[in-house]
mmCIF file with all atom_site columns, C-alpha atoms in Angstrom:
data_model
loop_
_atom_site.group_PDB
_atom_site.id
_atom_site.type_symbol
_atom_site.label_atom_id
_atom_site.label_alt_id
_atom_site.label_comp_id
_atom_site.label_asym_id
_atom_site.label_entity_id
_atom_site.label_seq_id
_atom_site.pdbx_PDB_ins_code
_atom_site.Cartn_x
_atom_site.Cartn_y
_atom_site.Cartn_z
_atom_site.occupancy
_atom_site.B_iso_or_equiv
_atom_site.pdbx_formal_charge
_atom_site.auth_seq_id
_atom_site.auth_comp_id
_atom_site.auth_asym_id
_atom_site.auth_atom_id
_atom_site.pdbx_PDB_model_num
ATOM 1  C CA . LEU A 1 1  ? -15.934 1.007   3.419   1.00 0.00 ? 6  LEU A CA 1
ATOM 2  C CA . SER A 1 2  ? -12.406 1.565   4.715   1.00 0.00 ? 7  SER A CA 1
ATOM 3  C CA . LEU A 1 3  ? -13.707 3.620   7.642   1.00 0.00 ? 8  LEU A CA 1
ATOM 4  C CA . HIS A 1 4  ? -16.011 0.854   8.819   1.00 0.00 ? 9  HIS A CA 1
ATOM 5  C CA . ARG A 1 5  ? -13.994 -2.215  7.799   1.00 0.00 ? 10 ARG A CA 1
ATOM 6  C CA . GLY A 1 6  ? -10.396 -1.061  7.635   1.00 0.00 ? 11 GLY A CA 1
ATOM 7  C CA . ASP A 1 7  ? -9.322  -4.600  8.358   1.00 0.00 ? 12 ASP A CA 1
ATOM 8  C CA . ILE A 1 8  ? -10.335 -5.627  4.827   1.00 0.00 ? 13 ILE A CA 1
ATOM 9  C CA . PHE A 1 9  ? -10.787 -2.415  2.810   1.00 0.00 ? 14 PHE A CA 1
ATOM 10 C CA . ALA A 1 10 ? -8.272  0.266   1.797   1.00 0.00 ? 15 ALA A CA 1
ATOM 11 C CA . PHE A 1 11 ? -9.283  3.692   0.521   1.00 0.00 ? 16 PHE A CA 1
ATOM 12 C CA . MET A 1 12 ? -8.816  4.047   -3.246  1.00 0.00 ? 17 MET A CA 1
ATOM 13 C CA . ASP A 1 13 ? -6.243  6.816   -3.726  1.00 0.00 ? 18 ASP A CA 1
ATOM 14 C CA . ASP A 1 14 ? -4.359  7.782   -6.873  1.00 0.00 ? 19 ASP A CA 1
ATOM 15 C CA . GLU A 1 15 ? -1.077  7.232   -5.035  1.00 0.00 ? 20 GLU A CA 1
ATOM 16 C CA . LEU A 1 16 ? -2.036  3.676   -4.122  1.00 0.00 ? 21 LEU A CA 1
ATOM 17 C CA . ILE A 1 17 ? -3.168  2.841   -7.629  1.00 0.00 ? 22 ILE A CA 1
ATOM 18 C CA . GLU A 1 18 ? 0.129   4.097   -9.048  1.00 0.00 ? 23 GLU A CA 1
ATOM 19 C CA . ALA A 1 19 ? 2.198   2.281   -6.418  1.00 0.00 ? 24 ALA A CA 1
ATOM 20 C CA . LEU A 1 20 ? 0.410   -1.058  -6.549  1.00 0.00 ? 25 LEU A CA 1
ATOM 21 C CA . CYS A 1 21 ? -1.161  -1.498  -9.977  1.00 0.00 ? 26 CYS A CA 1
ATOM 22 C CA . GLU A 1 22 ? 0.405   -2.043  -13.365 1.00 0.00 ? 27 GLU A CA 1
ATOM 23 C CA . GLY A 1 23 ? -0.618  0.042   -16.355 1.00 0.00 ? 28 GLY A CA 1
ATOM 24 C CA . LYS A 1 24 ? -2.719  3.147   -16.665 1.00 0.00 ? 29 LYS A CA 1
ATOM 25 C CA . ARG A 1 25 ? -4.449  4.601   -13.622 1.00 0.00 ? 30 ARG A CA 1
ATOM 26 C CA . GLY A 1 26 ? -8.158  3.850   -13.617 1.00 0.00 ? 31 GLY A CA 1
ATOM 27 C CA . TYR A 1 27 ? -11.155 3.805   -11.341 1.00 0.00 ? 32 TYR A CA 1
ATOM 28 C CA . THR A 1 28 ? -12.735 0.446   -11.986 1.00 0.00 ? 33 THR A CA 1
ATOM 29 C CA . PHE A 1 29 ? -13.665 -2.353  -9.649  1.00 0.00 ? 34 PHE A CA 1
ATOM 30 C CA . LYS A 1 30 ? -10.946 -4.506  -11.209 1.00 0.00 ? 35 LYS A CA 1
ATOM 31 C CA . ILE A 1 31 ? -8.266  -1.930  -10.343 1.00 0.00 ? 36 ILE A CA 1
ATOM 32 C CA . TYR A 1 32 ? -9.687  -1.392  -6.843  1.00 0.00 ? 37 TYR A CA 1
ATOM 33 C CA . ASP A 1 33 ? -9.745  -5.134  -6.252  1.00 0.00 ? 38 ASP A CA 1
ATOM 34 C CA . GLU A 1 34 ? -6.100  -5.469  -7.343  1.00 0.00 ? 39 GLU A CA 1
ATOM 35 C CA . MET A 1 35 ? -5.015  -2.511  -5.180  1.00 0.00 ? 40 MET A CA 1
ATOM 36 C CA . ASN A 1 36 ? -6.979  -3.737  -2.170  1.00 0.00 ? 41 ASN A CA 1
ATOM 37 C CA . SER A 1 37 ? -5.646  -7.283  -2.527  1.00 0.00 ? 42 SER A CA 1
ATOM 38 C CA . ARG A 1 38 ? -2.067  -6.006  -2.594  1.00 0.00 ? 43 ARG A CA 1
ATOM 39 C CA . CYS A 1 39 ? -2.717  -3.927  0.560   1.00 0.00 ? 44 CYS A CA 1
ATOM 40 C CA . ALA A 1 40 ? -4.240  -6.975  2.271   1.00 0.00 ? 45 ALA A CA 1
ATOM 41 C CA . ASP A 1 41 ? -1.248  -9.126  1.299   1.00 0.00 ? 46 ASP A CA 1
ATOM 42 C CA . LEU A 1 42 ? 1.173   -6.534  2.646   1.00 0.00 ? 47 LEU A CA 1
ATOM 43 C CA . ALA A 1 43 ? -0.820  -6.210  5.878   1.00 0.00 ? 48 ALA A CA 1
ATOM 44 C CA . GLU A 1 44 ? -0.694  -9.975  6.381   1.00 0.00 ? 49 GLU A CA 1
ATOM 45 C CA . GLU A 1 45 ? 3.048   -10.025 5.708   1.00 0.00 ? 50 GLU A CA 1
ATOM 46 C CA . LEU A 1 46 ? 3.678   -7.145  8.130   1.00 0.00 ? 51 LEU A CA 1
ATOM 47 C CA . GLY A 1 47 ? 1.807   -8.763  11.021  1.00 0.00 ? 52 GLY A CA 1
ATOM 48 C CA . ASP A 1 48 ? -1.143  -8.426  13.350  1.00 0.00 ? 53 ASP A CA 1
ATOM 49 C CA . GLU A 1 49 ? -0.817  -4.696  14.006  1.00 0.00 ? 54 GLU A CA 1
ATOM 50 C CA . TRP A 1 50 ? -1.328  -3.928  10.307  1.00 0.00 ? 55 TRP A CA 1
ATOM 51 C CA . SER A 1 51 ? -4.667  -3.665  8.538   1.00 0.00 ? 56 SER A CA 1
ATOM 52 C CA . THR A 1 52 ? -5.450  -3.242  4.878   1.00 0.00 ? 57 THR A CA 1
ATOM 53 C CA . ARG A 1 53 ? -6.444  0.365   5.570   1.00 0.00 ? 58 ARG A CA 1
ATOM 54 C CA . ARG A 1 54 ? -3.265  1.084   7.565   1.00 0.00 ? 59 ARG A CA 1
ATOM 55 C CA . VAL A 1 55 ? -1.078  -0.212  4.729   1.00 0.00 ? 60 VAL A CA 1
ATOM 56 C CA . GLY A 1 56 ? -2.966  2.020   2.294   1.00 0.00 ? 61 GLY A CA 1
ATOM 57 C CA . LYS A 1 57 ? -2.625  5.089   4.516   1.00 0.00 ? 62 LYS A CA 1
ATOM 58 C CA . THR A 1 58 ? 1.073   4.394   5.035   1.00 0.00 ? 63 THR A CA 1
ATOM 59 C CA . LEU A 1 59 ? 1.742   4.065   1.306   1.00 0.00 ? 64 LEU A CA 1
ATOM 60 C CA . TRP A 1 60 ? -0.282  7.211   0.626   1.00 0.00 ? 65 TRP A CA 1
ATOM 61 C CA . THR A 1 61 ? 1.751   9.119   3.223   1.00 0.00 ? 66 THR A CA 1
ATOM 62 C CA . ALA A 1 62 ? 5.043   7.840   1.784   1.00 0.00 ? 67 ALA A CA 1
ATOM 63 C CA . ALA A 1 63 ? 3.977   8.841   -1.729  1.00 0.00 ? 68 ALA A CA 1
ATOM 64 C CA . ARG A 1 64 ? 2.935   12.330  -0.594  1.00 0.00 ? 69 ARG A CA 1
ATOM 65 C CA . LEU A 1 65 ? 6.255   12.816  1.208   1.00 0.00 ? 70 LEU A CA 1
ATOM 66 C CA . CYS A 1 66 ? 8.124   11.704  -1.906  1.00 0.00 ? 71 CYS A CA 1
ATOM 67 C CA . ALA A 1 67 ? 6.100   14.134  -4.043  1.00 0.00 ? 72 ALA A CA 1
ATOM 68 C CA . SER A 1 68 ? 7.132   16.964  -1.729  1.00 0.00 ? 73 SER A CA 1
ATOM 69 C CA . GLY A 1 69 ? 10.825  16.173  -2.177  1.00 0.00 ? 74 GLY A CA 1
ATOM 70 C CA . GLU A 1 70 ? 11.426  13.729  0.656   1.00 0.00 ? 75 GLU A CA 1
ATOM 71 C CA . LYS A 1 71 ? 13.123  10.343  0.264   1.00 0.00 ? 76 LYS A CA 1
ATOM 72 C CA . ASP A 1 72 ? 11.041  7.752   -1.594  1.00 0.00 ? 77 ASP A CA 1
ATOM 73 C CA . LEU A 1 73 ? 9.964   5.490   1.266   1.00 0.00 ? 78 LEU A CA 1
ATOM 74 C CA . THR A 1 74 ? 8.056   3.098   -0.980  1.00 0.00 ? 79 THR A CA 1
ATOM 75 C CA . VAL A 1 75 ? 11.304  1.424   -2.088  1.00 0.00 ? 80 VAL A CA 1
ATOM 76 C CA . ALA A 1 76 ? 12.961  1.080   1.313   1.00 0.00 ? 81 ALA A CA 1
ATOM 77 C CA . THR A 1 77 ? 14.584  -2.082  2.598   1.00 0.00 ? 82 THR A CA 1
ATOM 78 C CA . SER A 1 78 ? 14.841  -3.473  6.075   1.00 0.00 ? 83 SER A CA 1
ATOM 79 C CA . THR A 1 79 ? 17.596  -5.723  7.384   1.00 0.00 ? 84 THR A CA 1
ATOM 80 C CA . GLU A 1 80 ? 16.516  -9.081  8.694   1.00 0.00 ? 85 GLU A CA 1
ATOM 81 C CA . GLU A 1 81 ? 18.237  -10.780 11.640  1.00 0.00 ? 86 GLU A CA 1
ATOM 82 C CA . ASP A 1 82 ? 20.371  -12.936 9.355   1.00 0.00 ? 87 ASP A CA 1
ATOM 83 C CA . GLY A 1 83 ? 21.788  -9.829  7.691   1.00 0.00 ? 88 GLY A CA 1
ATOM 84 C CA . ASP A 1 84 ? 19.981  -10.187 4.382   1.00 0.00 ? 89 ASP A CA 1
ATOM 85 C CA . ASP A 1 85 ? 18.066  -7.214  3.070   1.00 0.00 ? 90 ASP A CA 1
ATOM 86 C CA . LYS A 1 86 ? 14.370  -7.859  2.695   1.00 0.00 ? 91 LYS A CA 1
ATOM 87 C CA . LYS A 1 87 ? 12.808  -5.701  0.025   1.00 0.00 ? 92 LYS A CA 1
ATOM 88 C CA . ILE A 1 88 ? 9.574   -4.136  1.178   1.00 0.00 ? 93 ILE A CA 1
ATOM 89 C CA . ALA A 1 89 ? 9.110   -2.161  -2.013  1.00 0.00 ? 94 ALA A CA 1
ATOM 90 C CA . VAL A 1 90 ? 5.708   -1.872  -3.541  1.00 0.00 ? 95 VAL A CA 1
ATOM 91 C CA . LYS A 1 91 ? 6.783   -1.186  -7.102  1.00 0.00 ? 96 LYS A CA 1
ATOM 92 C CA . THR A 1 92 ? 9.433   -3.182  -8.873  1.00 0.00 ? 97 THR A CA 1
#
């Protein structure tokens, strides 16, 4: 579905489930729906250039980089114009 409707569907990856969903990893519709909803919310927050699929791919890439020893990009912050840090972390 994510290939044909990336605007509303993310691909279900282990890395996304672990980053976005509480509890034990699973492969149920309930878990997919939670993961996909979180990706959609993040895409909306990030703006028009972001789709649900793009958020998912970005989080997957960040998780794979982290697993290979790179900096954990899933807990990064960005500085807003007023100087306050805006947390863009997926996991809390």
